[in-house]
Coordinates of C-alpha atoms in Angstrom, one line a residue:
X1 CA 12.7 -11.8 -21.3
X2 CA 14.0 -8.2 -20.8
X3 CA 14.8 -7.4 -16.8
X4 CA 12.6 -4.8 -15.6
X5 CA 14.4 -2.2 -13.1
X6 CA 13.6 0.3 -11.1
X7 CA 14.8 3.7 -11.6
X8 CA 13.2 5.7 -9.4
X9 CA 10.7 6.0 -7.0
X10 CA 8.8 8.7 -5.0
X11 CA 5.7 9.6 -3.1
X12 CA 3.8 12.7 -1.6
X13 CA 3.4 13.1 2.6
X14 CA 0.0 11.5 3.6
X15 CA -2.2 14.2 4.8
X16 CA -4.9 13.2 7.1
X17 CA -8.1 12.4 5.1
X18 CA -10.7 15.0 6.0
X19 CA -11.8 18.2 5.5
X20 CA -9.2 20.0 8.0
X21 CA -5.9 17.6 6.3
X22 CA -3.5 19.5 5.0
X23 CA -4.5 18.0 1.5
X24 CA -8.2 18.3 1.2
X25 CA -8.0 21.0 -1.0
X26 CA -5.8 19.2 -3.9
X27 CA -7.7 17.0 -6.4
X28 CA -6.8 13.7 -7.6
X29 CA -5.4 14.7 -10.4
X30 CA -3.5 17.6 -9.1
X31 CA -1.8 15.7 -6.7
X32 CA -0.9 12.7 -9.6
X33 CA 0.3 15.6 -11.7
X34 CA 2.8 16.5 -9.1
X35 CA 4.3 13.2 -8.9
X36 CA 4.8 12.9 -12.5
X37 CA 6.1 16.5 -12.6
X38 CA 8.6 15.3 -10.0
X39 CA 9.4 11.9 -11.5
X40 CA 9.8 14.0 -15.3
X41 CA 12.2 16.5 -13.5
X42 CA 14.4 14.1 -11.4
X43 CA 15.1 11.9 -14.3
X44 CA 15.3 14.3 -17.3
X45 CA 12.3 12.8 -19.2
X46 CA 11.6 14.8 -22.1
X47 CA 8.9 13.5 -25.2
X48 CA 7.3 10.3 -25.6
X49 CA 10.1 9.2 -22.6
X50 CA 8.0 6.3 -21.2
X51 CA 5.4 4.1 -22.9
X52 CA 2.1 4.5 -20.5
X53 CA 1.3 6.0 -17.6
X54 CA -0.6 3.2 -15.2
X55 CA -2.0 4.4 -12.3
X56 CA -3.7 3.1 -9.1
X57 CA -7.2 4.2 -7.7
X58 CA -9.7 2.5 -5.9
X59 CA -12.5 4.7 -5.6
X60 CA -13.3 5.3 -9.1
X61 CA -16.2 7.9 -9.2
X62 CA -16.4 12.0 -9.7
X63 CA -13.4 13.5 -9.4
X64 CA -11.4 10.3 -9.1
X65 CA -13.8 8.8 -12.1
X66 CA -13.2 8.3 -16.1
X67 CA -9.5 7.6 -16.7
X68 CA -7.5 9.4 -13.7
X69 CA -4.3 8.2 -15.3
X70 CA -4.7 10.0 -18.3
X71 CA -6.1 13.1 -16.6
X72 CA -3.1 13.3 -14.6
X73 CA -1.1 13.0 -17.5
X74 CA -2.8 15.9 -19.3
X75 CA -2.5 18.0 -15.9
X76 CA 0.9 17.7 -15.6
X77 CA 4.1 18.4 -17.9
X78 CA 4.2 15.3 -19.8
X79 CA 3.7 15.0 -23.5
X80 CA 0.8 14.8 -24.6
X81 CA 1.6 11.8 -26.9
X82 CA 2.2 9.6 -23.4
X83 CA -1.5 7.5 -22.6
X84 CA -2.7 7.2 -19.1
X85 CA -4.3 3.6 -17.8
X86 CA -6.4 3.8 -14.7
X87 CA -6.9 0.0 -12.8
X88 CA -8.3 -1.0 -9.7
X89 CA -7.3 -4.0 -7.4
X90 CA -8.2 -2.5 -4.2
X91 CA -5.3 -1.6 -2.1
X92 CA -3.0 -3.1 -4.2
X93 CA -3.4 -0.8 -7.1
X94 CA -0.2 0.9 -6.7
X95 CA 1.5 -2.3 -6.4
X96 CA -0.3 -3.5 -9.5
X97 CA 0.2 -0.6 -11.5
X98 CA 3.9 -1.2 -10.9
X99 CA 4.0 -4.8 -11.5
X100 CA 2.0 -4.8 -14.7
X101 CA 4.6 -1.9 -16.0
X102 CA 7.3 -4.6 -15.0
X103 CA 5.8 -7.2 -16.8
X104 CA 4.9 -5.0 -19.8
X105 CA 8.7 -4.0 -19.6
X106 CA 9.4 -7.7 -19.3
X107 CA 7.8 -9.2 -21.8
X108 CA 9.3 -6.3 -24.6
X109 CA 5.9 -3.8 -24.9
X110 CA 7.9 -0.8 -24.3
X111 CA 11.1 0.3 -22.5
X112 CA 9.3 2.5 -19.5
X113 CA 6.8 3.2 -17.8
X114 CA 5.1 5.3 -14.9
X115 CA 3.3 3.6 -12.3
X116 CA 2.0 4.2 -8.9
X117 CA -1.0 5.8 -7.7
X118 CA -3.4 7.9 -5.6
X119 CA -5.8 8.4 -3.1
X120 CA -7.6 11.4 -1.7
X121 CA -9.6 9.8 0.7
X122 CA -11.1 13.0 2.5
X123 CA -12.3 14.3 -1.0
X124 CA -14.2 11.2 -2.5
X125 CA -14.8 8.8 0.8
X126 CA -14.1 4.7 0.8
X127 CA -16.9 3.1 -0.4
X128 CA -18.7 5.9 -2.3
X129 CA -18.0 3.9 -5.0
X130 CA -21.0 1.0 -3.8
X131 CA -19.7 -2.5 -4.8
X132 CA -21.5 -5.4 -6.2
X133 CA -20.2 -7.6 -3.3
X134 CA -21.3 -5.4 -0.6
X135 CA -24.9 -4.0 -1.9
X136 CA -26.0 -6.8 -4.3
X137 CA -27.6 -9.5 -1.9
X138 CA -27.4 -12.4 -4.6
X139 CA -23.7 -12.1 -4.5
X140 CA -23.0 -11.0 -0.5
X141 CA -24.8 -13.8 0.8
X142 CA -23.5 -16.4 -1.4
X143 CA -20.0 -14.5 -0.7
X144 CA -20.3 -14.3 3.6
X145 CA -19.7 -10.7 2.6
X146 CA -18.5 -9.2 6.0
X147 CA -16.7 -5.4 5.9
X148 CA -13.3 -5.1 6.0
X149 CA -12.9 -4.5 10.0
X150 CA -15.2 -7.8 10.8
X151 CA -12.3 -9.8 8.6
X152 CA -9.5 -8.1 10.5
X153 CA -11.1 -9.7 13.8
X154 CA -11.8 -12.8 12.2
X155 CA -8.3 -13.3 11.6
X156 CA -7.3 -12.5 15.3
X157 CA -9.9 -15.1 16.5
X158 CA -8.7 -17.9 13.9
X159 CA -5.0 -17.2 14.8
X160 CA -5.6 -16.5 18.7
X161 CA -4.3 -12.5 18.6
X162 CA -5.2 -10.4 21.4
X163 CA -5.8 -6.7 22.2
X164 CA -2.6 -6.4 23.3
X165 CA -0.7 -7.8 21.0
X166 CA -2.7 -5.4 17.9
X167 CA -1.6 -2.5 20.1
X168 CA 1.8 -3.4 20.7
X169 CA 2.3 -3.7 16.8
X170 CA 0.4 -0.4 16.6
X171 CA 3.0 1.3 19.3
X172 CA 6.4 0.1 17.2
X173 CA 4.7 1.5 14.0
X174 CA 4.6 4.7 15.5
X175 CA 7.7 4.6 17.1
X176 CA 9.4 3.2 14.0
X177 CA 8.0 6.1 11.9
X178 CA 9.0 9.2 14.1
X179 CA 12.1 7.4 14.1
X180 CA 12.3 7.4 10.8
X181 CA 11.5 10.6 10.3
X182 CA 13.7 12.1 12.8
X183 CA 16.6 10.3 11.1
X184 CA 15.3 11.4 7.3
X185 CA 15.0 8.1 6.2
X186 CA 12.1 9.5 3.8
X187 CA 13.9 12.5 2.2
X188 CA 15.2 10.8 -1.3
X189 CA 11.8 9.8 -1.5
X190 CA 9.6 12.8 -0.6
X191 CA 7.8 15.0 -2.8
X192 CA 6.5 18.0 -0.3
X193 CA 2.7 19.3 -2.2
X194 CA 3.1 22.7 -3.2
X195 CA 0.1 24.9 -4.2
X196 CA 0.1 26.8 -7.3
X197 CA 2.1 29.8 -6.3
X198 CA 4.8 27.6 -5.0
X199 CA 4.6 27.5 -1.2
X200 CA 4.5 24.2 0.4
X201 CA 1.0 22.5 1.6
X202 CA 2.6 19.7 3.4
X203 CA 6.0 18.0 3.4
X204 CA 5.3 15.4 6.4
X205 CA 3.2 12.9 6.7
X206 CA 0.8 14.8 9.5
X207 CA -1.5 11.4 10.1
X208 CA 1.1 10.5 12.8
X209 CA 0.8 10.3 17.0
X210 CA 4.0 9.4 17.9
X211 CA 2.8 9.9 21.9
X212 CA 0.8 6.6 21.2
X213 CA 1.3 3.9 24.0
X214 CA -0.3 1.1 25.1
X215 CA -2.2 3.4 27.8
X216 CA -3.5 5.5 25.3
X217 CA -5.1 2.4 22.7
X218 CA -6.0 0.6 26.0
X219 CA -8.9 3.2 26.1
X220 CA -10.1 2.7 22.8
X221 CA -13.3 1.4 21.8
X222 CA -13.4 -1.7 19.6
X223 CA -14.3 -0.3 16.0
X224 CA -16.2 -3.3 14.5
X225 CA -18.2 -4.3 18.0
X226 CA -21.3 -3.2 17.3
X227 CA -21.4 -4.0 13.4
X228 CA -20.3 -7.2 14.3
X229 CA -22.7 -8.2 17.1
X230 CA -25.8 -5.4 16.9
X231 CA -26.3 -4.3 13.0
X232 CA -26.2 -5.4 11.3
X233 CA -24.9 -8.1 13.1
X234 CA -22.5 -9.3 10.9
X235 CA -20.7 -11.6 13.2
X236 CA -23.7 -14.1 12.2
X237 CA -22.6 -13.7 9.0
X238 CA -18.5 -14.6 10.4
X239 CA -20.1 -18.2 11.8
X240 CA -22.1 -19.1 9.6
X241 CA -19.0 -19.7 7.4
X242 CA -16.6 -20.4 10.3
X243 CA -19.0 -22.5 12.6
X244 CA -15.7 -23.8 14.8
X245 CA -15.1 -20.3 15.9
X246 CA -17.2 -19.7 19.2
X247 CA -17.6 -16.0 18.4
X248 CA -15.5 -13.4 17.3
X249 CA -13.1 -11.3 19.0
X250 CA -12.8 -7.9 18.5
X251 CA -9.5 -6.6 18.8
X252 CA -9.3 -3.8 16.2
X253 CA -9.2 -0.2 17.5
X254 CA -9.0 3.3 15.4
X255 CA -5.0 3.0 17.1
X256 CA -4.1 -0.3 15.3
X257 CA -5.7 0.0 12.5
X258 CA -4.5 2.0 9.4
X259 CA -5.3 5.7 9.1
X260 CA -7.6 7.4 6.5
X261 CA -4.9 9.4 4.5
X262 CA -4.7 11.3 1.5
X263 CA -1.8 10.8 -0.9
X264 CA 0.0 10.1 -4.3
X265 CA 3.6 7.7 -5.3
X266 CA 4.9 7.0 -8.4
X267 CA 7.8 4.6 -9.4
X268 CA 9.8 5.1 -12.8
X269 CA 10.4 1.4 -14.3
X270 CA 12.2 0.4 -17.1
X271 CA 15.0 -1.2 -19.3
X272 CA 18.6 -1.0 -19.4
X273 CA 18.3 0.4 -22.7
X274 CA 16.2 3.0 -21.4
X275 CA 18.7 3.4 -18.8
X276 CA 21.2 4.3 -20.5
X277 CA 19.5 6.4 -23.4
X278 CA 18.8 9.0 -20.7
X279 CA 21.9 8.3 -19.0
X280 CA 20.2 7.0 -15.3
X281 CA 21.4 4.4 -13.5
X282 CA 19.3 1.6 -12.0
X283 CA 18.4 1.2 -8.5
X284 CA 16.9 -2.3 -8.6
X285 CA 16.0 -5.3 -10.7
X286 CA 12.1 -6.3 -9.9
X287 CA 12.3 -9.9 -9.8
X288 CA 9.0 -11.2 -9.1
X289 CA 5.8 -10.6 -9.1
X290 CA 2.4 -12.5 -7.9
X291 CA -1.0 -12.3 -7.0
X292 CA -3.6 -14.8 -6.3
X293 CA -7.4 -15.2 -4.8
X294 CA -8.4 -16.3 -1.1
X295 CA -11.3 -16.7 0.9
X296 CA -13.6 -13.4 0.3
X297 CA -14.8 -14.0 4.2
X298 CA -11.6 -13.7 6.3
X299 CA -10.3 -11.6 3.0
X300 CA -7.1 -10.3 4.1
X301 CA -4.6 -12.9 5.1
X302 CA -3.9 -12.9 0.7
X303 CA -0.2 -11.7 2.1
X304 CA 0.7 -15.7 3.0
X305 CA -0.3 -17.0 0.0
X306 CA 1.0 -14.8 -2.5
X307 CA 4.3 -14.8 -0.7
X308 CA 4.0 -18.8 -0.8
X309 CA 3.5 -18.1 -4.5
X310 CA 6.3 -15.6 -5.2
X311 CA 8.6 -17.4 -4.0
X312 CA 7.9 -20.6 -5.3
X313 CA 7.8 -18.8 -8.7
X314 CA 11.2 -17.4 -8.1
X315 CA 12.8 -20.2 -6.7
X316 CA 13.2 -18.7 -3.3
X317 CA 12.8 -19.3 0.5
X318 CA 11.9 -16.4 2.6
X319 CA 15.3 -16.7 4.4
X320 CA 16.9 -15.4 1.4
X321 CA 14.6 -12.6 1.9
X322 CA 16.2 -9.6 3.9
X323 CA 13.5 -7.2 4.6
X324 CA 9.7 -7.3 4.2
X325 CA 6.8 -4.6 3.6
X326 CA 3.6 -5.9 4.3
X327 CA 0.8 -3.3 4.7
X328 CA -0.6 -2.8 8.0
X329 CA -3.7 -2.4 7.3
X330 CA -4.9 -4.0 10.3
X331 CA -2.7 -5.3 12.9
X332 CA -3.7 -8.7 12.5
X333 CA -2.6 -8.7 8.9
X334 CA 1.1 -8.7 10.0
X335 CA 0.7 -10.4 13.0
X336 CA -0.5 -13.3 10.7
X337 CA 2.1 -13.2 8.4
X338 CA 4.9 -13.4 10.9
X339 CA 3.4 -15.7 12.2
X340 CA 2.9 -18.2 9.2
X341 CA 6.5 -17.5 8.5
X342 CA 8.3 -17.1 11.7
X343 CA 9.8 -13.9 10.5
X344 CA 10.9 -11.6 13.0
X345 CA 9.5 -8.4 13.6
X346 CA 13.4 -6.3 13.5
X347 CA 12.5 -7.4 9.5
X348 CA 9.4 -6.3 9.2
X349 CA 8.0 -2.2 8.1
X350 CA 11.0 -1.2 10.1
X351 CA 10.0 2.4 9.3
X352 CA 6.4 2.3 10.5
X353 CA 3.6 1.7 8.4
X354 CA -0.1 2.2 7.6
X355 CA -0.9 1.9 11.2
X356 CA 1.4 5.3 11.6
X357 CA 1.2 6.8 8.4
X358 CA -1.6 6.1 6.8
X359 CA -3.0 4.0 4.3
X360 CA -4.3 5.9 1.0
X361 CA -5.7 3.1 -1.2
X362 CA -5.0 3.3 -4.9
X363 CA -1.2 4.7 -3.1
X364 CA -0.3 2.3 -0.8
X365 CA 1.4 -0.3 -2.8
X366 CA 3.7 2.0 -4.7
X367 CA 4.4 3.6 -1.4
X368 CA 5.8 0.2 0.2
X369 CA 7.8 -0.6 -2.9
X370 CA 9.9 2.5 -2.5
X371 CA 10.1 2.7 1.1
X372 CA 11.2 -1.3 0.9
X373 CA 14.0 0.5 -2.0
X374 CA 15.4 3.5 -0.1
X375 CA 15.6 0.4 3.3
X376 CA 17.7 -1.8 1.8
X377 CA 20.2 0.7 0.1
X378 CA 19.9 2.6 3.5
X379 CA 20.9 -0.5 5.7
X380 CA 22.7 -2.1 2.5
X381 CA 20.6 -5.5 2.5
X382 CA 20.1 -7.1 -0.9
X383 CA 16.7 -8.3 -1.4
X384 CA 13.2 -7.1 -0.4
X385 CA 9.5 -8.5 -0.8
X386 CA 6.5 -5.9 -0.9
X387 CA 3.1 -7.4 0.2
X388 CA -0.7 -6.1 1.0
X389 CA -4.1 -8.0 1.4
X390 CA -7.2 -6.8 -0.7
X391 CA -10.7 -6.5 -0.3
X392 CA -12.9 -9.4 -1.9
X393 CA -9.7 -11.7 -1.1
X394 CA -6.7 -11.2 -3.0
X395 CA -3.0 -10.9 -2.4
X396 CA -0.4 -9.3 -4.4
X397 CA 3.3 -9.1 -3.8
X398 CA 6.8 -8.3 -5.3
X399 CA 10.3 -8.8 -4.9
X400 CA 13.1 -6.5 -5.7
X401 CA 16.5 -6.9 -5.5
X402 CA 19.3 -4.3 -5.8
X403 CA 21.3 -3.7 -8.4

């Protein structure tokens, strides 16, 4: 097996996903294009420099429809000759794009690729998609098909998190993003969006409120009450396949929950020998990668799982693991996983998260791989795992290591 390394890696600021963000007025592909624009001129790729171009996105229709990857590809200053591959694993999709370019690398079908992702979430909304699981009664009910939010709360009933504990993990992801940006822990990373005259859109990620306390969540409204316990009262639903809970609790606000963003990453993997035919030098060897299925009810505690599984398959514990991005898409995702491996929280999105930042879908996973890189070569660590939990019950994760 050929290693698979990391040569570079990149993203776009997350603008807020509506019609006032910053980025409402770039499309899809536009905003792809820019990342491989970027990614092309960083790294000197000129021709057929890279096999495929796999790319992340979760709502597949309109503008974000057909094959996105290879519409970005055509929209931007790659040859022509380089395909595009569009997939779909919910939030992971970045993450996947970039771990099936590994493996494709890995297992000799090619020396490079592109992978990463996109979102524009204010331009074609979550969900506008429809999904068989959700809208197709022969499969929800046989499923316990509950939204996203009413799993969030199921896992902080099960697991016995509170209100304040969500919002205190919501307070240190905004903290620890201003932080970071105040320090310019982003800027090897950042792409600023430029329009096509040249003047910069946006080069922050505007989603943030770093004047978030516990005061300020304290007076917000439970987002998943009412769905949960009025219509269309899907907290039935919850016990009817959890009868030991009593009810549920809901503990999940718009504060500690992760924002509607939009934005784009990309991550150049490769070779060695394609390394050193365009004379770049590698930042890290990917050394694992997983994903697995879990319970489509509670759907997002995948993160345990799939770290049980990456590590197993590498031949690791998670003490040999230095730092750890797991997506907060809700609080109770990363409360649960430091909690089912008594990892502290000093190791855990120490640059803020999804909570802070943003969470654009098809993105997301390519975002927390990079951030995870530019961490441990900023505070010199070693190793790194990159996790997220997916809709319908999955989990995928990865494990780099530098080099």
């Amino acid at each position: 097996m050929t290693d698979a390394y990391i040569y570079d890696a990149i993203r776009t600021p997350r603008g807020k996903g509506r019609k006032d963000g910053s980025l409402h007025e770039v499309t899809s592909a536009k905003l792809s294009a820019g990342v491989l624009n970027a990614l092309k001129e960083r790294n000197n790729l000129e021709g057929h420099a890279v096999e495929d171009v796999i790319w992340g996105n979760v709502t597949q229709v309109k503008e974000a429809g057909g094959c996105l990857a290879r519409t970005a590809v055509l929209a931007s200053d790659l040859d022509q000759s380089i395909p595009g591959l569009a997939i779909n694993r919910f939030c992971a999709s970045g993450m996947e794009a970039v771990n099936l370019a590994a493996n494709q690398v890995a297992g000799g079908a090619g020396d490079a690729y592109i992978a990463g992702g996109v979102e524009m979430m204010g331009r074609v909304p979550m969900g506008s998609d429809g999904a068989a699981i959700a809208v197709d009664p022969s499969i929800a009910m046989n499923t316990y098909f509950v939204p996203q939010g009413i799993s969030a709360d199921i896992i902080a009933t099960e697991y016995g998190f509170s209100r304040d504990d969500a919002d205190e993990l919501a307070v240190a992801s905004q903290q620890r993003a201003e932080a970071a940006w105040n320090d310019n822990r982003f800027a090897k990373s950042i792409v600023p969006v430029k329009d096509q005259n040249g003047l910069t859109i946006l080069d922050h990620d505007e989603y943030m409120r770093p004047q978030t306390d516990m005061q300020s969540l304290g007076g917000l409204n439970a987002a998943f009450q009412a769905m949960g316990e009025v219509m269309p009262g899907f907290d039935k639903v919850a016990l009817m396949k959890y009868p030991h809970l009593e009810r549920i609790n809901h503990i999940h606000t718009a504060g500690n929950s992760s924002g509607i963003v939009d934005g784009s990453a990309g991550v150049l993997v490769g070779s060695k020998e394609f390394g050193e035919k365009f004379g770049l030098k590698p930042r890290a060897r990917i050394r694992q990668t997983a994903k697995i299925g879990t319970d489509p009810t509670i759907m997002l505690t995948g993160p345990v799982p799939v770290t049980h599984k990456i590590l197993a398959d590498s031949g690791m514990s998670i003490s040999d693991i230095d730092l750890f991005e797991v997506n907060e898409a809700f609080s109770s995702v990363v409360l649960r996983f430091m909690q089912a491996f008594n990892v502290d929280h000093s190791k855990v999105n120490v640059n803020g998260g999804s909570i802070a930042m943003g969470h654009p879908l098809g993105a997301t996973g390519a975002i927390i791989i990079g951030t995870l890189l530019d961490e441990l070569e900023r505070s010199d660590k070693e190793v790194g795992l990159a996790t997220l939990c997916i809709a319908s019950g999955m989990g995928a994760a990865t494990i780099i290591e530098r080099v």
